[in-house]
GROMACS .gro file of C-alpha atoms in nm:
model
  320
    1UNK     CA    1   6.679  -1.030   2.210
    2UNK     CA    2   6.433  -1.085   1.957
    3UNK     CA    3   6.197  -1.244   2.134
    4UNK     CA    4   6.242  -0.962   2.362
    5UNK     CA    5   6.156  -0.703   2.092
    6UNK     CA    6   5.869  -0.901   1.971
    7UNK     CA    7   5.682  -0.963   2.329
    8UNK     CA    8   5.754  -0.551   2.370
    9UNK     CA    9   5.585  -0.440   2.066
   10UNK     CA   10   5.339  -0.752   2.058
   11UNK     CA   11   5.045  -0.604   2.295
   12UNK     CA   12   5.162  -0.236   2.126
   13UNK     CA   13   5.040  -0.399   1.764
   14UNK     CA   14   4.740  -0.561   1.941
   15UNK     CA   15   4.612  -0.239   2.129
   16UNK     CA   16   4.668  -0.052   1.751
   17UNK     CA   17   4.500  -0.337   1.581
   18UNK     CA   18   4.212  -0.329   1.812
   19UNK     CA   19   4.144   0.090   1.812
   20UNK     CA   20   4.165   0.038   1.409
   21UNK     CA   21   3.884  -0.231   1.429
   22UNK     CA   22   3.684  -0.004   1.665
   23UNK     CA   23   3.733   0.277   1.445
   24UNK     CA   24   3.630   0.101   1.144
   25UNK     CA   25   3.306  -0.073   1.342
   26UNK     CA   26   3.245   0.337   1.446
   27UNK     CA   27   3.294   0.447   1.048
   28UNK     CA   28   3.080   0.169   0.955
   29UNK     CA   29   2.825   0.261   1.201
   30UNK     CA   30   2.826   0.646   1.077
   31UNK     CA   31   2.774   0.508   0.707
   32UNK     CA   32   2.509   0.292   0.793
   33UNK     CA   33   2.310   0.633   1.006
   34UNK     CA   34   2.414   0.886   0.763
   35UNK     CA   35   2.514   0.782   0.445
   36UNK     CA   36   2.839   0.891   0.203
   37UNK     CA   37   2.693   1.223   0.318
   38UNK     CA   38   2.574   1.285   0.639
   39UNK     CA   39   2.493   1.615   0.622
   40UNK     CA   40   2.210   1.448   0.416
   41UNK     CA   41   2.064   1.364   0.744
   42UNK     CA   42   2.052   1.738   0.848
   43UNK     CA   43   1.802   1.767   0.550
   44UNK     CA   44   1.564   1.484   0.593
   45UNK     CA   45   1.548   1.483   0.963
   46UNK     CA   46   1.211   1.714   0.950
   47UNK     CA   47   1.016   1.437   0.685
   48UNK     CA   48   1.159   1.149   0.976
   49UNK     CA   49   1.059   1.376   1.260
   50UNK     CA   50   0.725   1.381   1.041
   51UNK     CA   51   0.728   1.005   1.042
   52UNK     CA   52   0.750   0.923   1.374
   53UNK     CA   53   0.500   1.161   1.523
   54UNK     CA   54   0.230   1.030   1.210
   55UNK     CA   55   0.348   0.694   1.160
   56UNK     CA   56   0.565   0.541   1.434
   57UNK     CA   57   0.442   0.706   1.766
   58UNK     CA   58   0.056   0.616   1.656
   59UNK     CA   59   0.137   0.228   1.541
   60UNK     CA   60   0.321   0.205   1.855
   61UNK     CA   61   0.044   0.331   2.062
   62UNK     CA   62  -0.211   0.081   1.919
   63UNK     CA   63   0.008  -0.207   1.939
   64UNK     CA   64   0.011  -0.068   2.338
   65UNK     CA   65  -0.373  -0.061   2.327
   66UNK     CA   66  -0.419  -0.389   2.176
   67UNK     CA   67  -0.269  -0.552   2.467
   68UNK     CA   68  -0.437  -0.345   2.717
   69UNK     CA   69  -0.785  -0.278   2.882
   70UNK     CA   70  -0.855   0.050   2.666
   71UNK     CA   71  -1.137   0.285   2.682
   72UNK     CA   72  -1.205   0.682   2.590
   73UNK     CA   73  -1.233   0.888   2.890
   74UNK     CA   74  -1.312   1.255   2.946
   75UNK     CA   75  -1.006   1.479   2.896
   76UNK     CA   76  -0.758   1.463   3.182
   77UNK     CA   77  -0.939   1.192   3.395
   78UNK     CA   78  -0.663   0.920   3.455
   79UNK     CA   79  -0.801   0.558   3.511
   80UNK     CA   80  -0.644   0.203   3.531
   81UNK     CA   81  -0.588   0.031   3.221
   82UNK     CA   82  -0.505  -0.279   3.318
   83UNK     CA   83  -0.281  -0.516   3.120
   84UNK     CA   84  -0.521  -0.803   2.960
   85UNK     CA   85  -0.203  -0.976   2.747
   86UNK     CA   86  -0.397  -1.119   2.439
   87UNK     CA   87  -0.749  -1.142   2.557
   88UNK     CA   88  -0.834  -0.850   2.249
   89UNK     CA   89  -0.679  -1.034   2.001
   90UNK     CA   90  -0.876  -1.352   2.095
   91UNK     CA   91  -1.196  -1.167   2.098
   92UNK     CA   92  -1.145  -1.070   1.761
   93UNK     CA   93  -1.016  -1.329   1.616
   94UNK     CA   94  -1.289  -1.542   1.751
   95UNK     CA   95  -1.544  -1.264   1.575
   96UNK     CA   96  -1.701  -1.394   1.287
   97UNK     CA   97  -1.769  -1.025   1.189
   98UNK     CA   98  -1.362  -1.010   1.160
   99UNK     CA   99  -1.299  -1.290   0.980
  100UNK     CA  100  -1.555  -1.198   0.749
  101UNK     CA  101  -1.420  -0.803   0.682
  102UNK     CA  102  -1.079  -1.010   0.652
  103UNK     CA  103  -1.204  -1.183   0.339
  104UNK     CA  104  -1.406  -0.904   0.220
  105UNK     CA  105  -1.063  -0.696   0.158
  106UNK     CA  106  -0.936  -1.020  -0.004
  107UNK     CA  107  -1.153  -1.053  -0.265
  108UNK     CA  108  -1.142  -0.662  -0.310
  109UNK     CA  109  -0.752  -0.717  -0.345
  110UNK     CA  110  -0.766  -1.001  -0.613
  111UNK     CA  111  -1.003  -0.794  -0.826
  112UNK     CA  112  -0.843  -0.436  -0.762
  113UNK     CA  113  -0.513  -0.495  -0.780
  114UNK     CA  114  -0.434  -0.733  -1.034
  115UNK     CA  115  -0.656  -0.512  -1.250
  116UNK     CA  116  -0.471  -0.196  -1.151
  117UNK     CA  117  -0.130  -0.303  -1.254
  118UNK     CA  118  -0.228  -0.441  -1.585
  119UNK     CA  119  -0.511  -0.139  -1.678
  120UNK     CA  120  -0.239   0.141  -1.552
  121UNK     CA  121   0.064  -0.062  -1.737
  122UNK     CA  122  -0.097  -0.132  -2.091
  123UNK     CA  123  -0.252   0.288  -2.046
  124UNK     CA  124   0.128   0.383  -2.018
  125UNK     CA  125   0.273   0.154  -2.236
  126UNK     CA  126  -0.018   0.309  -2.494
  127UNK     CA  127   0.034   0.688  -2.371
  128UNK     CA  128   0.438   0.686  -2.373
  129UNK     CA  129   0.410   0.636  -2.763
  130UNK     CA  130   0.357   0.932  -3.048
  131UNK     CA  131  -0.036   0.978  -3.023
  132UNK     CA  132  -0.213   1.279  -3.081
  133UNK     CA  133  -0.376   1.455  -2.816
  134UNK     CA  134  -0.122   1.282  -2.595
  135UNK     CA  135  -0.097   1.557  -2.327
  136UNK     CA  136  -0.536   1.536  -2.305
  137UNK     CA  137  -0.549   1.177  -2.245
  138UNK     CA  138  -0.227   1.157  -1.967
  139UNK     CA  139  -0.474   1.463  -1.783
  140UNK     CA  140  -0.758   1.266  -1.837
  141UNK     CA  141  -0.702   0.974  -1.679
  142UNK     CA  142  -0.544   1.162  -1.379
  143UNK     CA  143  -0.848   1.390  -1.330
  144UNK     CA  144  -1.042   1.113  -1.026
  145UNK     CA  145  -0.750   1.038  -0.835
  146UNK     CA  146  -0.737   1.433  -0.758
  147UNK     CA  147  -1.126   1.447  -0.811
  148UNK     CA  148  -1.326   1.464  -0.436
  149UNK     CA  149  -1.387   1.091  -0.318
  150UNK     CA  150  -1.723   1.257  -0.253
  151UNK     CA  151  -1.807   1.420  -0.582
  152UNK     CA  152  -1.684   1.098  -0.759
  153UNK     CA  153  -1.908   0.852  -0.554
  154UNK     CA  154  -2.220   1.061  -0.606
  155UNK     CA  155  -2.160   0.931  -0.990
  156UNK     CA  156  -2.116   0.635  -0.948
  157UNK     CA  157  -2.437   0.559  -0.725
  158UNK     CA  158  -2.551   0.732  -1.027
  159UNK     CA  159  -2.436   0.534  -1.276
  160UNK     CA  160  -2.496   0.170  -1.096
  161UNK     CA  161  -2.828   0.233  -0.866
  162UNK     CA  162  -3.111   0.062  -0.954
  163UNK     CA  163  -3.233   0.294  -1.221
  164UNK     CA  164  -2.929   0.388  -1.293
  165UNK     CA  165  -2.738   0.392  -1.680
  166UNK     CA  166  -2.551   0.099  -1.677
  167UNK     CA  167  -2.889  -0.045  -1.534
  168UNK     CA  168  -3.090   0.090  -1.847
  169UNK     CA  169  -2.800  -0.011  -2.110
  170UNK     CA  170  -2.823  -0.370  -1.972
  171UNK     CA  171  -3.197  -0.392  -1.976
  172UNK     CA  172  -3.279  -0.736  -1.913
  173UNK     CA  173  -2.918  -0.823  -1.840
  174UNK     CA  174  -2.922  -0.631  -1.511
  175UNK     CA  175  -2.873  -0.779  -1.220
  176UNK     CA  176  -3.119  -0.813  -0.933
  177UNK     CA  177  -3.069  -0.689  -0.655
  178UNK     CA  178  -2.885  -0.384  -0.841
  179UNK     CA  179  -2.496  -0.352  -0.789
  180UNK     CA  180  -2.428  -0.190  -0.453
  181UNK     CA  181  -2.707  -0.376  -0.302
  182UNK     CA  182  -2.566  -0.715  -0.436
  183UNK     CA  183  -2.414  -0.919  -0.141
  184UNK     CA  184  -2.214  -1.078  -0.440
  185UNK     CA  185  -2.141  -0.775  -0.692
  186UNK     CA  186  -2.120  -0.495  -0.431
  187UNK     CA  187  -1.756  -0.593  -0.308
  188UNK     CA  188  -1.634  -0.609  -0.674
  189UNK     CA  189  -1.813  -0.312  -0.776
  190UNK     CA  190  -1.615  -0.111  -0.483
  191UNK     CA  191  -1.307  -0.300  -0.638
  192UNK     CA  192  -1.359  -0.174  -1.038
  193UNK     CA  193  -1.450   0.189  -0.885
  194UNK     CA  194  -1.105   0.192  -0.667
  195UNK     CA  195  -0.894   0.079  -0.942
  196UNK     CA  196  -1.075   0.352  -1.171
  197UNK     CA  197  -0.991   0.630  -0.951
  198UNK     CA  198  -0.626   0.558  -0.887
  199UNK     CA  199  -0.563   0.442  -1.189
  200UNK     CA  200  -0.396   0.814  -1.335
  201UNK     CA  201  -0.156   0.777  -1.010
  202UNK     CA  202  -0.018   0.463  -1.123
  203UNK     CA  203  -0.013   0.570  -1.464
  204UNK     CA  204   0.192   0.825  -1.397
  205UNK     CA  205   0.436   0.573  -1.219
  206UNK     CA  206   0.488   0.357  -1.487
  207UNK     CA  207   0.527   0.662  -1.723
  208UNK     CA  208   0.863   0.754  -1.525
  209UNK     CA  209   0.977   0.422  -1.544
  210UNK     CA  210   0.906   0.394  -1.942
  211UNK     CA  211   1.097   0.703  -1.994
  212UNK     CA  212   1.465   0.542  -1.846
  213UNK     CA  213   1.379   0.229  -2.125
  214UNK     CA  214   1.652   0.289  -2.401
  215UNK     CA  215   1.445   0.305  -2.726
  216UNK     CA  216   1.756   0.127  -2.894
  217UNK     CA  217   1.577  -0.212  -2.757
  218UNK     CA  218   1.266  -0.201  -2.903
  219UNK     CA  219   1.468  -0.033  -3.236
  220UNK     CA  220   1.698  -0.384  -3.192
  221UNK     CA  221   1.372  -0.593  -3.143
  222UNK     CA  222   1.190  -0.434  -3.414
  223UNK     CA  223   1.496  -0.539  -3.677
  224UNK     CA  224   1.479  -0.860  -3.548
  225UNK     CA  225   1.131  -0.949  -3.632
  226UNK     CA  226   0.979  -0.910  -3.298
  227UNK     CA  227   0.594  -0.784  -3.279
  228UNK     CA  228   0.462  -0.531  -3.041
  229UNK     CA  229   0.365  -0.789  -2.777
  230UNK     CA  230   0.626  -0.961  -2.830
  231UNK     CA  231   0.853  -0.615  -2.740
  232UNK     CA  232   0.608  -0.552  -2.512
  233UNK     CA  233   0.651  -0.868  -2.288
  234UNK     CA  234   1.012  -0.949  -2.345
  235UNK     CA  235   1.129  -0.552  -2.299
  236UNK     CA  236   0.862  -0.352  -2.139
  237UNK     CA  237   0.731  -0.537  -1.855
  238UNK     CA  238   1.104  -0.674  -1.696
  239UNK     CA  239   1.198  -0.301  -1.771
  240UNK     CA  240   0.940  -0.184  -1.527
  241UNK     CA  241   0.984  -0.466  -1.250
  242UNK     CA  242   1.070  -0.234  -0.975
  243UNK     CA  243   0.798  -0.022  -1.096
  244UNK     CA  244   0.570  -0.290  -1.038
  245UNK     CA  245   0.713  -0.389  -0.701
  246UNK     CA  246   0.602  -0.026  -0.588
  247UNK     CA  247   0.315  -0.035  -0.772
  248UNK     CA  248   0.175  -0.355  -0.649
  249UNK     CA  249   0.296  -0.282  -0.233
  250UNK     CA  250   0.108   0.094  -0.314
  251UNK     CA  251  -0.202  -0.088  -0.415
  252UNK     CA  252  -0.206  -0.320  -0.177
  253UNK     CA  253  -0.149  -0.090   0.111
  254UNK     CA  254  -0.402   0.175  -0.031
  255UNK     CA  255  -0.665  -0.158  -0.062
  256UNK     CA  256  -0.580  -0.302   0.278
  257UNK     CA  257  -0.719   0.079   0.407
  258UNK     CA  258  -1.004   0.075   0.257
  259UNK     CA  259  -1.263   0.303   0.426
  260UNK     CA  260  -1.411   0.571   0.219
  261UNK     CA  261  -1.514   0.376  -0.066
  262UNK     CA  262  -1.759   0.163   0.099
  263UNK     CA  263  -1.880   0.360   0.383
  264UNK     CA  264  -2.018   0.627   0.109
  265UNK     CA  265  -2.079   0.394  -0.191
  266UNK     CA  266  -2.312   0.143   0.041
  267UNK     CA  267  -2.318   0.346   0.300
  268UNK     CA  268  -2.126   0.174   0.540
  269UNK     CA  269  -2.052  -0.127   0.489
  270UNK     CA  270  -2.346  -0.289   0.349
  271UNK     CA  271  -2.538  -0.482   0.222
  272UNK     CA  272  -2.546  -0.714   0.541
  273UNK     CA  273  -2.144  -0.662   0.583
  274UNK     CA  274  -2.072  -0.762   0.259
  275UNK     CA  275  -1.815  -0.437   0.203
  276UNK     CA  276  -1.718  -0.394   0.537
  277UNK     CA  277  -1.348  -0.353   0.584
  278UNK     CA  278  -1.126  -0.443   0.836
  279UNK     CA  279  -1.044  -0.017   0.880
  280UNK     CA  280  -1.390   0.028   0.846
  281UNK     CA  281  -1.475  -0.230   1.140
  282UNK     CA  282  -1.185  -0.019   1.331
  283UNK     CA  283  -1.411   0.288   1.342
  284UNK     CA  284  -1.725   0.126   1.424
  285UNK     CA  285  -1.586  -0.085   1.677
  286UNK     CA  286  -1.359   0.209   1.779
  287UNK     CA  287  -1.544   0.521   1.771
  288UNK     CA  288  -1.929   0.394   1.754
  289UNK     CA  289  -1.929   0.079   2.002
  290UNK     CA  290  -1.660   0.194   2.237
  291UNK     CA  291  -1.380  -0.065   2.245
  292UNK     CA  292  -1.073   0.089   2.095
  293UNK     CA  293  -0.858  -0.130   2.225
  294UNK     CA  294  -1.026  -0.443   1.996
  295UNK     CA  295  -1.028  -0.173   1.683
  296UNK     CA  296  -0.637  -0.174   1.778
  297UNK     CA  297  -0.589  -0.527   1.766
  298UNK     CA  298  -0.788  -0.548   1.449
  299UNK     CA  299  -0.513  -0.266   1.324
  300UNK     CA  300  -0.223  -0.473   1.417
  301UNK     CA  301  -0.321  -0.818   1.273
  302UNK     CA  302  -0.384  -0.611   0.888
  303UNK     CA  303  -0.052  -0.458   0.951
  304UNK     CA  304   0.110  -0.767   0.996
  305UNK     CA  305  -0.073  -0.912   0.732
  306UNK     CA  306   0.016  -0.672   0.475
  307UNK     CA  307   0.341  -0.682   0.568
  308UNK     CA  308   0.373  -0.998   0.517
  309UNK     CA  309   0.215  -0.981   0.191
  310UNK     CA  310   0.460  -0.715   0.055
  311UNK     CA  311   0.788  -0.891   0.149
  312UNK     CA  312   0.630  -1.185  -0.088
  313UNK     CA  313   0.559  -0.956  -0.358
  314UNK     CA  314   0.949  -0.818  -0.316
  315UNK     CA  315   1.115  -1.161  -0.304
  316UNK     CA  316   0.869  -1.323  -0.601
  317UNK     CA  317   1.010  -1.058  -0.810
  318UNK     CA  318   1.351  -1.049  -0.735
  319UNK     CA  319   1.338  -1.389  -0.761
  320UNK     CA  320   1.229  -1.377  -1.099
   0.00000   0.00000   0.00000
């Protein structure tokens, strides 16, 4: 009789035990979409729906291109666009004009943004102690990033032309050809101006980040003997790791877009290519020579580039 009971309520215990896993796989689902709250959801939906029609729809689109015969053609004239598989990216990457905007935004990136996380750290390590005029300086240095890229370029082709002031401080020192006409100094003089202008941005980052330290660390180090750099690299800079994650993937990102900078500065691009960009490339070969669908390609390859070089950044520093 037993074994009668058990083979009756047997399948009835599987058939409950298998609705409970479905539920809990549906649950787990729902957390996973919307969170501990979903009506969260309700809230950001307009920034995703944002999103996808700026972000998502457009990378989409060019990956599309980038594998496809593309060309501009008057509005509403429909033409074949054949499918050419990868014959773009082999044109490009076959380019020495490519390869050479490739390694024209790495050097930019070794200068700018190993200088812009230690300029903008040691600025808000300095401003986030008791110093007067505190409030002046913390404006100060945010004043170019909201400046006009336009306004701001116009002084520094005044500052570093030929003739300019840094020119006439240097006297004799100078360099020849001047800086923006420099195949050599032109890329790095692009890289000292970016970090410049951002730098009150990422000041302000690291500012937010100092303020959740608990001052009963340094108070502890400072009883223990411990100098300012010593506090300084044993509390302040692990403190601010994620800080740094975001501010080195924001730097990178901002670098690896690099347009305006050199297409006003040396007025695009020059001298002989030696600032031209890979997004700067994109709108010549683009919008000037008429093959968007190799300016998409180009697009693609930095994206997965950068990519690639931000998930490094993340796991070196969870790592350490």
């Amino acid at each position: 009789m037993s074994s009668t009971h058990s083979d009756t309520h047997g399948p009835a215990r599987g058939k409950r035990g298998a609705g409970r896993s479905t539920t809990a796989r549906r649950q787990l689902w729902q957390l996973r979409l919307g969170g501990h709250q979903p009506v969260g959801m309700l809230f950001v939906s307009p920034y995703l729906l944002y999103l996808a029609a700026i972000f998502v729809y457009p990378l989409g689109f060019a990956v599309w291109m980038s594998f496809h015969q593309y060309f501009f053609t008057a509005p509403g004239v429909k033409v074949d666009r054949p499918f050419v598989g990868l014959d773009n990216y082999t044109a490009v990457l076959t380019d020495p004009d490519v390869w050479r905007s490739f390694l024209n935004i790495a050097v930019f990136l070794v200068i700018n943004v190993p200088l812009t996380v230690v300029a903008s750290l040691v600025l808000a390590s300095a401003l986030n102690q008791k110093l007067r005029y505190r409030s002046f300086f913390r404006t100060a240095y945010y004043i170019p990033y909201v400046t006009a890229s336009v306004a701001v370029v116009g002084v520094w082709i005044f500052l570093f032309n030929s003739n300019g002031l840094v020119n006439q401080a240097l006297g004799p020192l100078a360099p020849d050809p001047s800086w923006l006409v420099n195949s050599h100094l032109a890329m790095p003089t692009v890289a000292v101006f970016v970090a410049w202008k951002q730098l009150g941005f990422f000041v302000v980052l690291y500012l937010s980040a100092l303020q959740n330290v608990p001052q009963e660390l340094y108070e502890s180090a400072a009883i223990d003997g411990a100098g300012k750099f010593r506090m300084f690299r044993s509390i302040t800079i692990p403190a601010v790791r994620p800080a740094t994650l975001l501010v080195l993937i924001l730097a990178t990102v901002t670098g690896a877009n690099l347009f305006t900078e050199p297409y006003l500065l040396t007025s695009g691009g020059g001298p002989d290519g030696a600032t031209t960009s890979p997004v700067l490339l994109m709108y010549q070969r683009g919008l000037q020579q008429g093959h968007p669908d190799q300016a998409a390609s180009i697009g693609v390859i930095l994206v997965v580039l950068i990519t690639a070089v931000s998930l490094v950044y993340r796991r070196f520093l969870e790592r350490d």
